[in-house]
Short mmCIF file of C-alpha atoms and ligand atoms in Angstrom, two decimals:
data_model
loop_
_atom_site.label_atom_id
_atom_site.label_comp_id
_atom_site.label_asym_id
_atom_site.label_seq_id
_atom_site.Cartn_x
_atom_site.Cartn_y
_atom_site.Cartn_z
CA MET A 565 4.68 13.57 -43.30
CA SER A 566 4.19 9.98 -42.19
CA TYR A 567 3.99 8.70 -38.66
CA LYS A 568 4.32 5.14 -37.31
CA ILE A 569 1.62 4.10 -34.95
CA ALA A 570 1.67 0.86 -33.04
CA VAL A 571 -1.84 -0.41 -32.50
CA ILE A 572 -2.84 -2.85 -29.70
CA PRO A 573 -6.40 -3.89 -30.30
CA GLY A 574 -6.36 -5.91 -27.11
CA ASP A 575 -9.26 -8.10 -25.71
CA GLY A 576 -13.03 -7.92 -25.31
CA ILE A 577 -14.45 -4.86 -27.16
CA GLY A 578 -10.85 -3.61 -27.68
CA PRO A 579 -10.59 -4.71 -31.42
CA GLU A 580 -14.13 -3.28 -32.15
CA ILE A 581 -13.52 0.20 -30.77
CA VAL A 582 -9.88 0.44 -32.16
CA ARG A 583 -11.13 -0.40 -35.64
CA GLN A 584 -13.40 2.71 -35.38
CA ALA A 585 -10.67 4.98 -33.98
CA ARG A 586 -8.31 3.84 -36.85
CA ARG A 587 -11.04 4.78 -39.37
CA VAL A 588 -11.57 8.19 -37.75
CA LEU A 589 -7.75 8.75 -37.72
CA ASP A 590 -7.40 7.83 -41.27
CA ALA A 591 -10.18 10.31 -42.22
CA ALA A 592 -8.38 13.10 -40.19
CA ALA A 593 -4.96 12.21 -41.88
CA ALA A 594 -6.42 12.37 -45.37
CA LYS A 595 -8.04 15.80 -44.58
CA TYR A 596 -4.89 17.35 -42.98
CA GLY A 597 -2.31 15.90 -45.31
CA PHE A 598 -0.28 13.30 -43.37
CA GLU A 599 0.02 9.55 -43.40
CA LEU A 600 -0.31 6.96 -40.72
CA GLU A 601 1.47 3.66 -40.89
CA TYR A 602 -0.05 1.08 -38.47
CA THR A 603 1.72 -1.99 -36.95
CA ALA A 604 -0.68 -4.29 -35.10
CA LEU A 605 0.71 -5.71 -31.81
CA LEU A 606 -0.54 -8.25 -29.42
CA MET A 607 -0.66 -7.61 -25.69
CA GLY A 608 -2.86 -8.91 -22.82
CA GLY A 609 -5.08 -11.89 -23.24
CA ALA A 610 -4.66 -11.92 -27.06
CA SER A 611 -0.77 -12.28 -26.38
CA ILE A 612 -1.32 -14.94 -23.84
CA ASP A 613 -3.23 -16.96 -26.42
CA ALA A 614 -0.55 -16.50 -29.11
CA TYR A 615 2.66 -16.64 -27.19
CA GLY A 616 1.89 -17.80 -23.56
CA VAL A 617 2.85 -14.50 -22.11
CA PRO A 618 1.02 -11.07 -21.98
CA LEU A 619 3.82 -9.10 -23.32
CA THR A 620 6.79 -10.09 -25.56
CA ASP A 621 10.11 -8.25 -26.23
CA GLU A 622 9.09 -7.86 -29.78
CA THR A 623 5.90 -5.96 -28.78
CA ILE A 624 8.07 -3.71 -26.50
CA ALA A 625 10.68 -3.19 -29.29
CA LEU A 626 7.98 -2.32 -32.01
CA ALA A 627 6.25 0.05 -29.54
CA LYS A 628 9.41 1.87 -28.70
CA GLU A 629 10.11 2.35 -32.52
CA SER A 630 6.72 3.90 -33.19
CA ASP A 631 5.74 7.62 -32.84
CA ALA A 632 2.75 6.64 -30.62
CA VAL A 633 0.78 3.62 -29.33
CA LEU A 634 -3.01 3.31 -29.66
CA MET A 635 -4.64 0.73 -27.46
CA GLY A 636 -7.92 -0.64 -26.94
CA SER A 637 -8.20 -2.35 -23.64
CA ILE A 638 -7.06 -5.71 -22.36
CA GLY A 639 -8.30 -8.31 -19.87
CA GLY A 640 -11.25 -10.69 -19.65
CA ASP A 641 -13.92 -11.83 -17.19
CA ALA A 642 -11.88 -12.62 -14.01
CA LYS A 643 -14.43 -15.46 -12.94
CA THR A 644 -14.68 -17.18 -16.28
CA SER A 645 -11.55 -16.44 -18.38
CA PRO A 646 -8.62 -19.04 -18.26
CA TRP A 647 -6.19 -16.08 -18.28
CA TYR A 648 -7.04 -15.62 -14.58
CA GLN A 649 -5.91 -19.21 -13.72
CA LEU A 650 -2.44 -17.95 -14.43
CA PRO A 651 0.10 -16.68 -11.90
CA ALA A 652 -0.37 -12.68 -11.50
CA ASN A 653 2.64 -12.01 -13.54
CA LEU A 654 1.29 -13.77 -16.59
CA ARG A 655 -2.25 -12.39 -16.48
CA PRO A 656 -3.28 -9.75 -19.19
CA GLU A 657 -2.91 -6.75 -16.78
CA ALA A 658 0.81 -7.60 -16.29
CA GLY A 659 1.36 -6.89 -19.88
CA LEU A 660 0.03 -3.35 -19.60
CA LEU A 661 2.10 -2.56 -16.54
CA GLY A 662 5.13 -4.06 -18.12
CA LEU A 663 4.64 -1.89 -21.32
CA ARG A 664 4.09 1.20 -19.25
CA LYS A 665 7.35 0.41 -17.39
CA ALA A 666 9.29 -0.42 -20.51
CA LEU A 667 8.27 2.90 -22.13
CA ASN A 668 8.88 4.83 -18.98
CA LEU A 669 5.31 6.39 -19.07
CA PHE A 670 5.37 8.70 -15.97
CA ALA A 671 2.78 11.12 -16.98
CA ASN A 672 -0.90 10.07 -17.11
CA LEU A 673 -3.38 12.66 -18.61
CA ARG A 674 -7.17 12.02 -18.15
CA PRO A 675 -9.51 14.73 -19.47
CA ALA A 676 -12.82 15.10 -17.90
CA TYR A 677 -15.25 17.01 -20.16
CA LEU A 678 -18.97 17.43 -19.67
CA TYR A 679 -20.80 17.51 -23.06
CA ASP A 680 -23.89 19.77 -23.05
CA GLU A 681 -25.89 16.83 -24.57
CA LEU A 682 -24.89 14.31 -21.78
CA LYS A 683 -25.57 16.64 -18.89
CA ALA A 684 -28.45 14.33 -17.85
CA ALA A 685 -25.81 11.67 -16.94
CA CYS A 686 -23.87 14.04 -14.59
CA PRO A 687 -24.81 13.26 -11.02
CA LEU A 688 -24.23 16.96 -9.89
CA SER A 689 -27.02 19.32 -9.73
CA ASP A 690 -27.89 21.82 -12.68
CA GLU A 691 -26.77 24.70 -10.38
CA VAL A 692 -23.28 23.19 -9.93
CA ILE A 693 -23.01 22.00 -13.48
CA GLY A 694 -23.69 25.52 -14.86
CA ASP A 695 -22.17 25.79 -18.31
CA GLY A 696 -20.35 22.57 -17.98
CA PHE A 697 -16.51 21.86 -17.23
CA ASP A 698 -13.53 20.93 -19.10
CA MET A 699 -10.39 19.79 -17.22
CA VAL A 700 -7.36 17.47 -17.59
CA ILE A 701 -5.72 15.75 -14.68
CA VAL A 702 -2.08 15.30 -14.98
CA ARG A 703 -1.09 12.48 -12.74
CA GLU A 704 2.56 11.42 -11.84
CA LEU A 705 2.42 7.65 -12.62
CA THR A 706 5.84 6.10 -11.61
CA GLY A 707 6.76 7.53 -8.25
CA GLY A 708 5.36 8.27 -4.69
CA LEU A 709 3.61 6.02 -2.36
CA TYR A 710 2.92 3.18 -4.83
CA PHE A 711 6.56 2.59 -5.70
CA GLY A 712 8.21 3.39 -2.37
CA GLU A 713 9.63 0.73 -0.07
CA ARG A 714 7.02 -1.16 1.95
CA HIS A 715 7.11 -3.82 4.64
CA THR A 716 5.04 -5.41 7.26
CA GLU A 717 6.61 -6.54 10.47
CA VAL A 718 5.80 -7.16 14.25
CA VAL A 719 6.94 -4.38 16.47
CA ASP A 720 6.53 -4.66 20.26
CA GLY A 721 4.16 -7.52 19.59
CA LEU A 722 1.92 -5.48 17.18
CA ARG A 723 1.58 -6.13 13.44
CA THR A 724 3.01 -2.88 11.88
CA ALA A 725 2.80 -1.92 8.11
CA THR A 726 4.95 0.73 6.61
CA ASP A 727 4.75 2.34 3.07
CA THR A 728 7.15 5.12 2.01
CA LEU A 729 6.25 8.13 -0.07
CA VAL A 730 9.45 9.39 -1.80
CA TYR A 731 9.72 12.02 -4.60
CA ILE A 732 12.96 13.15 -6.11
CA GLU A 733 13.04 16.66 -7.56
CA ASN A 734 13.65 15.48 -11.16
CA GLU A 735 10.50 13.34 -11.01
CA ILE A 736 8.57 16.40 -9.89
CA ARG A 737 10.06 18.60 -12.44
CA ARG A 738 9.30 16.33 -15.37
CA ILE A 739 5.55 15.86 -14.59
CA ALA A 740 5.33 19.64 -13.86
CA VAL A 741 6.75 20.34 -17.33
CA LYS A 742 4.16 17.88 -18.97
CA ALA A 743 1.39 19.87 -16.92
CA PHE A 744 2.57 23.34 -18.04
CA GLU A 745 2.96 22.12 -21.72
CA THR A 746 -0.54 20.72 -21.60
CA ALA A 747 -1.99 23.99 -20.14
CA ARG A 748 -0.19 25.85 -23.20
CA LYS A 749 -2.38 23.84 -25.49
CA ARG A 750 -5.55 24.72 -23.43
CA ARG A 751 -6.64 27.63 -21.10
CA LYS A 752 -3.24 28.16 -19.60
CA GLN A 753 -4.02 27.47 -15.89
CA VAL A 754 -2.26 24.98 -13.73
CA CYS A 755 -3.69 24.12 -10.23
CA SER A 756 -0.99 21.96 -8.44
CA VAL A 757 -2.56 19.76 -5.83
CA ASP A 758 -0.62 18.57 -2.67
CA LYS A 759 -0.76 18.26 1.02
CA ALA A 760 1.88 20.68 1.75
CA ASN A 761 0.58 21.55 5.25
CA VAL A 762 1.54 17.99 6.48
CA LEU A 763 3.89 16.28 3.97
CA ASP A 764 7.64 16.92 3.23
CA SER A 765 7.18 15.41 -0.24
CA SER A 766 4.28 17.87 -0.91
CA ARG A 767 6.42 20.83 0.19
CA LEU A 768 9.22 19.70 -2.19
CA TRP A 769 6.58 19.21 -4.80
CA ARG A 770 5.29 22.77 -4.35
CA THR A 771 8.87 24.23 -4.40
CA VAL A 772 9.83 22.44 -7.61
CA VAL A 773 6.50 23.28 -9.42
CA GLU A 774 7.12 26.93 -8.63
CA GLU A 775 10.60 26.72 -10.05
CA VAL A 776 9.22 25.12 -13.33
CA ALA A 777 6.51 27.81 -13.48
CA LYS A 778 9.15 30.38 -14.01
CA ASP A 779 9.76 28.96 -17.55
CA TYR A 780 6.04 29.27 -18.27
CA PRO A 781 5.25 33.09 -17.62
CA ASP A 782 2.14 32.77 -19.83
CA VAL A 783 0.61 30.04 -17.76
CA THR A 784 -1.14 30.84 -14.36
CA LEU A 785 -0.12 28.62 -11.44
CA SER A 786 -2.34 28.00 -8.17
CA HIS A 787 -1.89 25.58 -5.46
CA MET A 788 -4.61 23.65 -3.70
CA LEU A 789 -4.68 21.11 -0.78
CA VAL A 790 -6.04 17.66 -1.83
CA ASP A 791 -8.77 17.54 0.61
CA ASN A 792 -10.05 20.91 -0.65
CA CYS A 793 -9.57 19.74 -4.32
CA ALA A 794 -11.77 16.66 -3.67
CA MET A 795 -14.54 19.13 -2.44
CA GLN A 796 -14.07 21.61 -5.14
CA LEU A 797 -14.46 18.87 -7.88
CA VAL A 798 -18.03 18.47 -6.98
CA LYS A 799 -18.70 22.00 -5.80
CA ASP A 800 -17.34 24.07 -8.73
CA PRO A 801 -15.55 21.88 -11.33
CA ALA A 802 -15.63 24.53 -13.88
CA GLN A 803 -12.77 26.38 -12.09
CA PHE A 804 -10.28 23.75 -13.26
CA ASP A 805 -8.20 23.64 -16.39
CA VAL A 806 -5.11 21.49 -15.66
CA ILE A 807 -4.75 19.78 -12.28
CA LEU A 808 -1.24 18.66 -11.56
CA THR A 809 -0.79 16.05 -8.75
CA GLU A 810 1.22 13.24 -7.57
CA ASN A 811 0.44 9.45 -7.97
CA MET A 812 -1.94 8.50 -5.21
CA PHE A 813 -3.82 11.96 -4.99
CA GLY A 814 -4.13 11.58 -8.97
CA ASP A 815 -5.42 8.09 -8.80
CA ILE A 816 -8.28 9.16 -6.51
CA LEU A 817 -9.01 12.63 -7.96
CA SER A 818 -9.07 11.31 -11.61
CA ASP A 819 -11.68 8.71 -10.75
CA GLU A 820 -13.66 11.42 -9.04
CA ALA A 821 -13.48 13.77 -11.91
CA SER A 822 -14.40 11.06 -14.40
CA MET A 823 -17.39 9.89 -12.20
CA VAL A 824 -18.90 13.36 -12.24
CA THR A 825 -18.95 13.35 -16.05
CA GLY A 826 -21.19 10.29 -15.67
CA SER A 827 -20.31 8.29 -18.86
CA ILE A 828 -17.38 5.76 -18.87
CA GLY A 829 -17.63 5.26 -22.58
CA MET A 830 -16.57 8.80 -23.36
CA LEU A 831 -13.39 9.08 -21.34
CA SER A 832 -9.95 9.06 -22.94
CA SER A 833 -6.40 8.89 -21.40
CA ALA A 834 -2.87 9.30 -22.43
CA SER A 835 0.34 8.15 -20.82
CA LEU A 836 3.48 9.90 -21.71
CA ASN A 837 7.07 9.77 -21.19
CA GLU A 838 9.98 12.37 -21.74
CA THR A 839 9.90 12.08 -25.41
CA LYS A 840 6.79 12.56 -27.68
CA LEU A 841 6.05 8.91 -27.45
CA GLY A 842 2.70 8.18 -25.61
CA LEU A 843 0.23 5.34 -25.07
CA TYR A 844 -3.32 6.30 -25.63
CA GLU A 845 -6.17 4.23 -24.34
CA PRO A 846 -9.85 4.65 -23.22
CA SER A 847 -10.29 4.91 -19.39
CA HIS A 848 -12.54 2.09 -19.38
CA GLY A 849 -11.75 -1.68 -19.55
CA SER A 850 -12.46 -4.50 -22.12
CA ALA A 851 -16.08 -4.80 -21.23
CA PRO A 852 -16.22 -8.62 -21.89
CA ASP A 853 -20.04 -8.48 -21.11
CA ILE A 854 -20.72 -6.62 -24.34
CA ALA A 855 -17.87 -7.73 -26.52
CA GLY A 856 -18.72 -8.71 -30.11
CA LYS A 857 -22.19 -7.14 -30.07
CA ASP A 858 -21.56 -3.96 -31.97
CA ILE A 859 -22.97 -1.98 -28.96
CA ALA A 860 -19.71 -0.68 -27.38
CA ASN A 861 -19.26 3.08 -27.39
CA PRO A 862 -16.07 3.67 -29.42
CA ILE A 863 -15.95 7.42 -28.45
CA ALA A 864 -13.42 7.11 -25.57
CA THR A 865 -10.95 5.39 -28.04
CA VAL A 866 -11.68 7.97 -30.86
CA LEU A 867 -11.01 10.81 -28.29
CA SER A 868 -7.75 9.08 -27.26
CA ALA A 869 -6.80 9.03 -30.83
CA ALA A 870 -7.31 12.78 -30.85
CA MET A 871 -5.03 13.08 -27.91
CA LEU A 872 -2.42 10.95 -29.71
CA LEU A 873 -2.55 13.46 -32.53
CA ARG A 874 -2.28 16.37 -30.17
CA TYR A 875 0.48 15.17 -27.81
CA SER A 876 2.56 12.72 -29.85
CA LEU A 877 2.20 14.14 -33.49
CA ASP A 878 1.51 17.88 -32.87
CA GLU A 879 -1.28 17.54 -35.35
CA ASP A 880 -3.54 19.79 -33.32
CA GLU A 881 -5.96 20.75 -36.26
CA ALA A 882 -6.62 17.09 -36.93
CA ALA A 883 -7.26 16.55 -33.25
CA ASN A 884 -9.72 19.43 -33.05
CA ALA A 885 -11.50 17.99 -36.08
CA ILE A 886 -12.03 14.77 -34.33
CA GLU A 887 -13.20 16.32 -31.15
CA ASN A 888 -15.58 18.68 -33.14
CA ALA A 889 -16.96 15.54 -34.93
CA VAL A 890 -17.86 13.87 -31.59
CA ARG A 891 -19.53 17.00 -30.45
CA GLN A 892 -21.47 17.17 -33.73
CA VAL A 893 -22.60 13.62 -33.66
CA LEU A 894 -23.82 14.07 -30.08
CA LYS A 895 -25.75 17.34 -30.97
CA GLU A 896 -27.39 15.55 -33.85
CA GLY A 897 -28.69 13.22 -31.32
CA TYR A 898 -26.83 9.90 -32.14
CA ARG A 899 -26.02 7.79 -29.02
CA THR A 900 -24.61 4.25 -28.33
CA ALA A 901 -26.68 2.38 -25.80
CA ASP A 902 -24.46 3.30 -22.76
CA ILE A 903 -25.22 7.16 -23.28
CA ALA A 904 -28.77 6.76 -24.82
CA SER A 905 -31.65 8.86 -23.56
CA ASP A 906 -35.41 9.51 -24.68
CA GLY A 907 -35.75 10.89 -28.22
CA CYS A 908 -32.04 10.02 -29.37
CA THR A 909 -31.14 7.92 -32.35
CA LEU A 910 -29.67 4.56 -30.99
CA VAL A 911 -26.60 3.46 -33.07
CA GLY A 912 -24.20 0.60 -32.76
CA THR A 913 -20.24 0.77 -32.64
CA GLU A 914 -19.68 0.61 -36.49
CA LYS A 915 -22.46 3.08 -37.29
CA MET A 916 -20.98 5.65 -34.65
CA GLY A 917 -17.68 5.14 -36.49
CA ASP A 918 -19.36 5.96 -39.89
CA LEU A 919 -20.91 9.02 -38.41
CA LEU A 920 -17.75 10.25 -37.03
CA VAL A 921 -15.73 9.56 -40.12
CA GLU A 922 -18.37 11.60 -42.24
CA ARG A 923 -18.16 14.52 -39.86
CA VAL A 924 -14.35 14.70 -39.71
P1 LIG B 1006 -15.09 -2.15 -17.72
O1 LIG B 1006 -14.71 -0.83 -17.77
O2 LIG B 1006 -14.54 -3.13 -18.77
O3 LIG B 1006 -16.58 -2.24 -17.67
C1 LIG B 1006 -17.49 -1.68 -16.82
C2 LIG B 1006 -18.88 -1.56 -17.25
O4 LIG B 1006 -18.83 -0.44 -18.27
C3 LIG B 1006 -19.50 -2.71 -17.96
O5 LIG B 1006 -20.90 -2.88 -17.73
C4 LIG B 1006 -19.19 -2.49 -19.40
O6 LIG B 1006 -20.14 -3.11 -20.27
C5 LIG B 1006 -19.32 -0.91 -19.40
N1 LIG B 1006 -18.55 -0.27 -20.60
C6 LIG B 1006 -17.09 -0.09 -20.43
N2 LIG B 1006 -16.68 0.42 -21.49
C7 LIG B 1006 -17.82 0.54 -22.35
C8 LIG B 1006 -17.93 1.20 -23.66
N3 LIG B 1006 -16.84 1.61 -24.35
N4 LIG B 1006 -19.20 1.12 -24.09
C9 LIG B 1006 -20.25 0.81 -23.32
N5 LIG B 1006 -20.21 0.23 -22.28
C10 LIG B 1006 -18.91 0.23 -21.74
O7 LIG B 1006 -14.58 -2.62 -16.31
P2 LIG B 1006 -14.68 -4.10 -15.75
O8 LIG B 1006 -15.91 -4.97 -16.15
O9 LIG B 1006 -14.35 -3.95 -14.34
O10 LIG B 1006 -13.38 -4.85 -16.31
C11 LIG B 1006 -13.46 -5.72 -17.51
C12 LIG B 1006 -11.85 -6.18 -17.75
O11 LIG B 1006 -11.17 -4.95 -18.19
C13 LIG B 1006 -11.09 -6.75 -16.67
O12 LIG B 1006 -10.32 -7.76 -17.08
C14 LIG B 1006 -10.27 -5.52 -16.21
O13 LIG B 1006 -8.99 -6.00 -15.63
C15 LIG B 1006 -9.92 -4.83 -17.51
N6 LIG B 1006 -9.58 -3.41 -17.42
C16 LIG B 1006 -8.63 -3.14 -18.37
C17 LIG B 1006 -8.29 -1.85 -18.44
C18 LIG B 1006 -7.10 -1.34 -19.38
O14 LIG B 1006 -7.08 -2.07 -20.40
N7 LIG B 1006 -6.52 -0.30 -19.19
C19 LIG B 1006 -8.79 -0.87 -17.55
C20 LIG B 1006 -9.85 -1.21 -16.63
C21 LIG B 1006 -10.27 -2.63 -16.70
#
């Protein structure tokens, strides 16, 4: 079996961390008997430097032709980089938004996992942490408040701003399906988060999620109001397996969930559409402050590559091998600078890649 992977190294630390993720992917492919064919694509600042625009039609076309897209991160230092002298639609971030739109990536999956070895970085008390937590937030990415009609006007002499929150049932159904499918690959629990005591869009959300749940009798569905969920994430995070929620609630809750893990260099993410195609990238940015120094943590990108294997290629065994290699390396006490603690062995980006490759 051979798969086509589009690779966008991006800017800042992007090329360094993607290089390590590719090496780890290759090791997993060799072990589990499949081939990966890479096509390197430019996007963001690197594309501006080469073509004057952050995203070209060619990059979109090649990404669409691939089985999955692996990305580092894009962007530079907003204060010093010439990219930020350009109009907003020509800056690096416009490339990423354009690619998400072109690929119709409506589902954003962000795991929040607390490694035993990194418990010290978690801001919650030992009592709350208990045996740790392992959840995925499935956030709707292309509908709701961020995409509804908006305007500001003067009404009766007062400045008045209006944003509209619209959800159409098919938008809810397709993200719910992603959440239930994700739960099937995990502990088979979906908690759908809404504000159904107030919002019509949430009441429709709840109804449609319950309809979808009928097709997944093996998955347990519960509902939670968003205000309660925000509290439960810091009170008892272990109760969650898959959290399914709409765009704005997901924006806030996924940042809260990643914050409680305490280590930005460890957090992966996937953005998916209705086909198997997905865009996989670390949750962090391009960290221009540490670019080119061989100190960036490649693990978030390596774990994004594991998600790529699981969700786009259905190579679950290879994905497990990568995740186990990460656990093993941490258990053996190796750390990049961002997650270092007393008594650990400090390693750079390349060395961390070597260690992961050996353990896959
Ligand atoms: P950032 O995530 O790049 O960095 C925040 C802090 O975390 C920095 O101190 C950085 O050194 C550190 N850090 C981040 N990733 C790390 C890693 N893998 N290993 C070790 N340390 C790491 O956020 P920022 O500084 O606000 O943004 C920098 C650039 O990245 C901006 O241009 C921003 O727009 C862009 N950005 C891109 C994406 C993306 O590509 N999806 C996401 C967020 C930010």
